[in-house]
Structures are given as structure tokens and as C-alpha cells.
Amino acid sequence: MQFHPTSVAESIVTVSAPAIVAHKLNHYFGTGSLRKQALFEINLTIAAGEIVIMTGPSGSGKTTLLTLMGGLRSAQEGSLKILGQEICGATKHQLTQLRKQIGYIFQAHNLMSFLTAKQNVRMSLELHDEYNSTDLDAKATAMLEAVGLGHRVDYYPENLSGGQKQRVAIARALISHPKIVLADEPTAALDKQSGREVVELMQNLAKEQGCTILLVTHDNRILDIADRIVYMEDGRLVEG
């Protein structure tokens, strides 16, 4: 077998490229006299595979920054590169394509109540053309087994506990092997044990897949899972 140093070097560069780079990022809500600045000169670089927790008071701009990084709205001023794609001024099509590479986990689970756990997870795969020819049910079942819900695949959300619903949400977010996972207060509605379990689960699965995690939380009990903690207050980011 021949050794190709150039190929190895190129692969190393690809792996080490930052997943998220914000530079002098500003964001505003409203127009005219009602225009209010929500984010001020945000500078943040998150490496591929890094787990970063963002904390700070309510109303400090954490969720706003998370939605920008998730391509849920277009950045207005400054620079925000997600997986090498500039988000400031991005078109709706560009944002849609970017979102396919990102997994989202929210406090409220956002599960479809009329779908079973397996169907909720499978729905995430159906957004990706590359999975259309595969057995989606088998993949969804395997992912639920990985989060400890193999015995609940055909249960509806109303018959699952809060911790189990959050596990379904994690399975749904990670099944398509996203490059970035964004989580907004994923443990807020859970007791101490359930919260710890779902975050460790998210951590382990994401590390196995090599994806980046940015997690917004007020939960001091889970700060130790992070590679780094950043603090936000009044729309300004301070790294810890």
C-alpha cells in the first residue's frame, strides 16, 4: 500500500477546520424607532468536535445567537460562518441546505404528537435524499435502541415520560449524523437524574459521530460535560 502524505495532510486540515466562526456579529430586532440591538460584536470560534456550553441570564441573547448559528434566521451584520458557509446575507435556499447538516434539540421536545417515537425519528431522515433508498424504519429503531428506547419505538409522546421524550428528540437530532448539534435548555423540564442522563447520552453519541455541540443552559449540574464554557450577558459574549 502506498503512503500519500498529501492526502493525510488534507484530511487533517478538513477535520480541524472550525465548525462555527462568528466575527463582530451584531443582530437587531424591530425597525425604525423600535429597532433594538440584541447582539453586540460577538466573536466566537468553535472547533469541529468541540462541546461548548453557553450560559448567562435570561434575555441575554443566548437563544438569538443559537438561532443564527442554526440557520433559522439570517445574520444581519458582521460575519458568521457555519461549516464554511457565510450566513450573513445568505439566501433562503442556502439556509435550508445548511439546516440539513445541523441537529436541533429544544426544551419543549417539539415531537409530533400524532407520530410514534420511531416515526418522529424517521421523519428527520426523510429530509435527506441520500437516505431514501435505505430502510428508514430499521435506522430509526436502531437509533432509539442506542438511546435506550428500543422498548418504546411504537409509543406516542403522550405515553412517554419527559426524559423519554427528550431521548427521542436526541435520537431525531443525531440520526442523520449532523456536523453540528444545537441544544437550547435540553434539561430545563427534567429532574436531576433524567437531565444528567440525556446530556451524557448527547455527549457520548455526538463524540462517536464527531460532531460539534453548542448547548445553551442555566443548569449548573451539567457544566462539567463541556470542553469550554462561554458566558453571555446583555448581548455580549465573554469566554470562561
Coordinates of C-alpha atoms in Angstrom, one line a residue, residues 46-164:
I46 CA -15.9 26.6 17.9
A47 CA -13.8 23.8 16.7
A48 CA -15.1 20.7 15.0
G49 CA -15.9 18.1 17.6
E50 CA -15.9 20.6 20.5
I51 CA -18.6 20.7 23.2
V52 CA -19.3 24.2 24.2
I53 CA -21.9 25.3 26.8
M54 CA -23.3 28.8 26.7
T55 CA -24.7 30.2 29.9
G56 CA -25.9 33.5 31.3
P57 CA -29.1 35.3 32.5
S58 CA -32.4 35.0 30.7
G59 CA -32.8 37.6 28.0
S60 CA -29.1 37.9 27.4
G61 CA -29.2 36.8 23.8
K62 CA -28.2 33.2 24.0
T63 CA -31.2 31.8 22.1
T64 CA -30.9 34.6 19.5
L65 CA -27.3 33.6 18.8
L66 CA -28.2 29.9 18.7
T67 CA -30.9 30.5 16.1
L68 CA -28.5 32.5 13.9
M69 CA -25.9 29.7 14.2
G70 CA -28.6 27.2 13.3
G71 CA -29.5 29.0 10.1
L72 CA -33.0 29.6 11.5
R73 CA -32.7 33.3 10.6
S74 CA -30.1 35.2 8.5
A75 CA -27.4 37.1 10.2
Q76 CA -27.5 40.8 9.6
E77 CA -24.2 42.4 10.4
G78 CA -20.6 41.2 10.7
S79 CA -19.6 37.6 9.8
L80 CA -21.0 34.2 10.8
K81 CA -19.5 31.2 9.1
I82 CA -21.2 27.8 9.7
L83 CA -19.3 24.9 8.3
G84 CA -17.5 27.3 6.0
Q85 CA -20.8 28.9 4.7
E86 CA -21.2 32.6 5.3
I87 CA -24.6 33.2 6.9
C88 CA -24.7 37.0 6.8
G89 CA -26.8 37.7 3.8
A90 CA -27.4 34.1 3.0
T91 CA -30.4 33.2 0.8
K92 CA -33.3 31.1 2.0
H93 CA -32.0 28.2 -0.2
Q94 CA -28.5 28.4 1.4
L95 CA -30.0 28.4 4.9
T96 CA -32.2 25.4 4.0
Q97 CA -29.2 23.5 2.8
L98 CA -27.2 24.4 5.9
R99 CA -30.0 23.3 8.2
K100 CA -29.8 19.7 6.8
Q101 CA -26.3 19.5 8.4
I102 CA -27.5 20.6 11.8
G103 CA -29.4 18.7 14.6
Y104 CA -31.6 20.7 16.9
I105 CA -32.7 19.8 20.4
F106 CA -35.1 22.0 22.3
Q107 CA -36.5 22.3 25.8
A108 CA -40.1 21.5 24.6
H109 CA -39.0 18.4 22.7
N110 CA -41.1 19.5 19.7
L111 CA -42.2 16.0 18.9
M112 CA -45.2 15.4 16.6
S113 CA -47.9 14.1 19.0
F114 CA -49.6 12.1 16.2
L115 CA -46.5 10.2 15.4
T116 CA -44.8 7.3 17.3
A117 CA -41.3 7.6 18.6
K118 CA -40.0 5.7 15.6
Q119 CA -42.0 7.9 13.2
N120 CA -40.7 11.1 14.8
V121 CA -37.1 9.9 14.4
R122 CA -37.7 8.6 10.9
M123 CA -39.1 12.0 9.8
S124 CA -35.6 13.5 10.3
L125 CA -34.2 11.0 7.8
E126 CA -36.9 11.7 5.2
L127 CA -35.5 15.2 4.8
H128 CA -32.3 13.8 3.3
D129 CA -32.3 12.4 -0.2
E130 CA -29.3 10.1 0.4
Y131 CA -31.3 8.0 2.9
N132 CA -34.3 7.4 0.6
S133 CA -33.1 4.1 -0.6
T134 CA -32.3 2.7 2.8
D135 CA -34.5 1.0 5.4
L136 CA -35.6 4.1 7.4
D137 CA -37.6 2.2 9.9
A138 CA -34.6 0.0 10.7
K139 CA -32.4 3.0 11.1
A140 CA -34.9 4.8 13.3
T141 CA -35.3 1.7 15.5
A142 CA -31.6 1.3 15.8
M143 CA -31.1 4.9 16.9
L144 CA -33.9 4.6 19.5
E145 CA -32.2 1.5 20.8
A146 CA -28.9 3.5 21.1
V147 CA -30.7 6.0 23.4
G148 CA -32.2 3.2 25.5
L149 CA -35.7 3.3 24.0
G150 CA -35.8 0.1 22.0
H151 CA -38.9 -0.9 24.0
R152 CA -40.7 2.3 23.3
V153 CA -40.4 2.6 19.5
D154 CA -44.1 2.4 18.9
Y155 CA -45.2 4.6 21.8
Y156 CA -46.7 8.0 21.2
P157 CA -45.3 11.1 23.0
E158 CA -48.2 11.2 25.4
N159 CA -47.2 7.8 26.7
L160 CA -43.6 8.8 27.3
S161 CA -42.0 10.5 30.3
G162 CA -40.2 13.8 30.0
G163 CA -36.9 12.1 29.9
Q164 CA -38.0 9.6 27.3

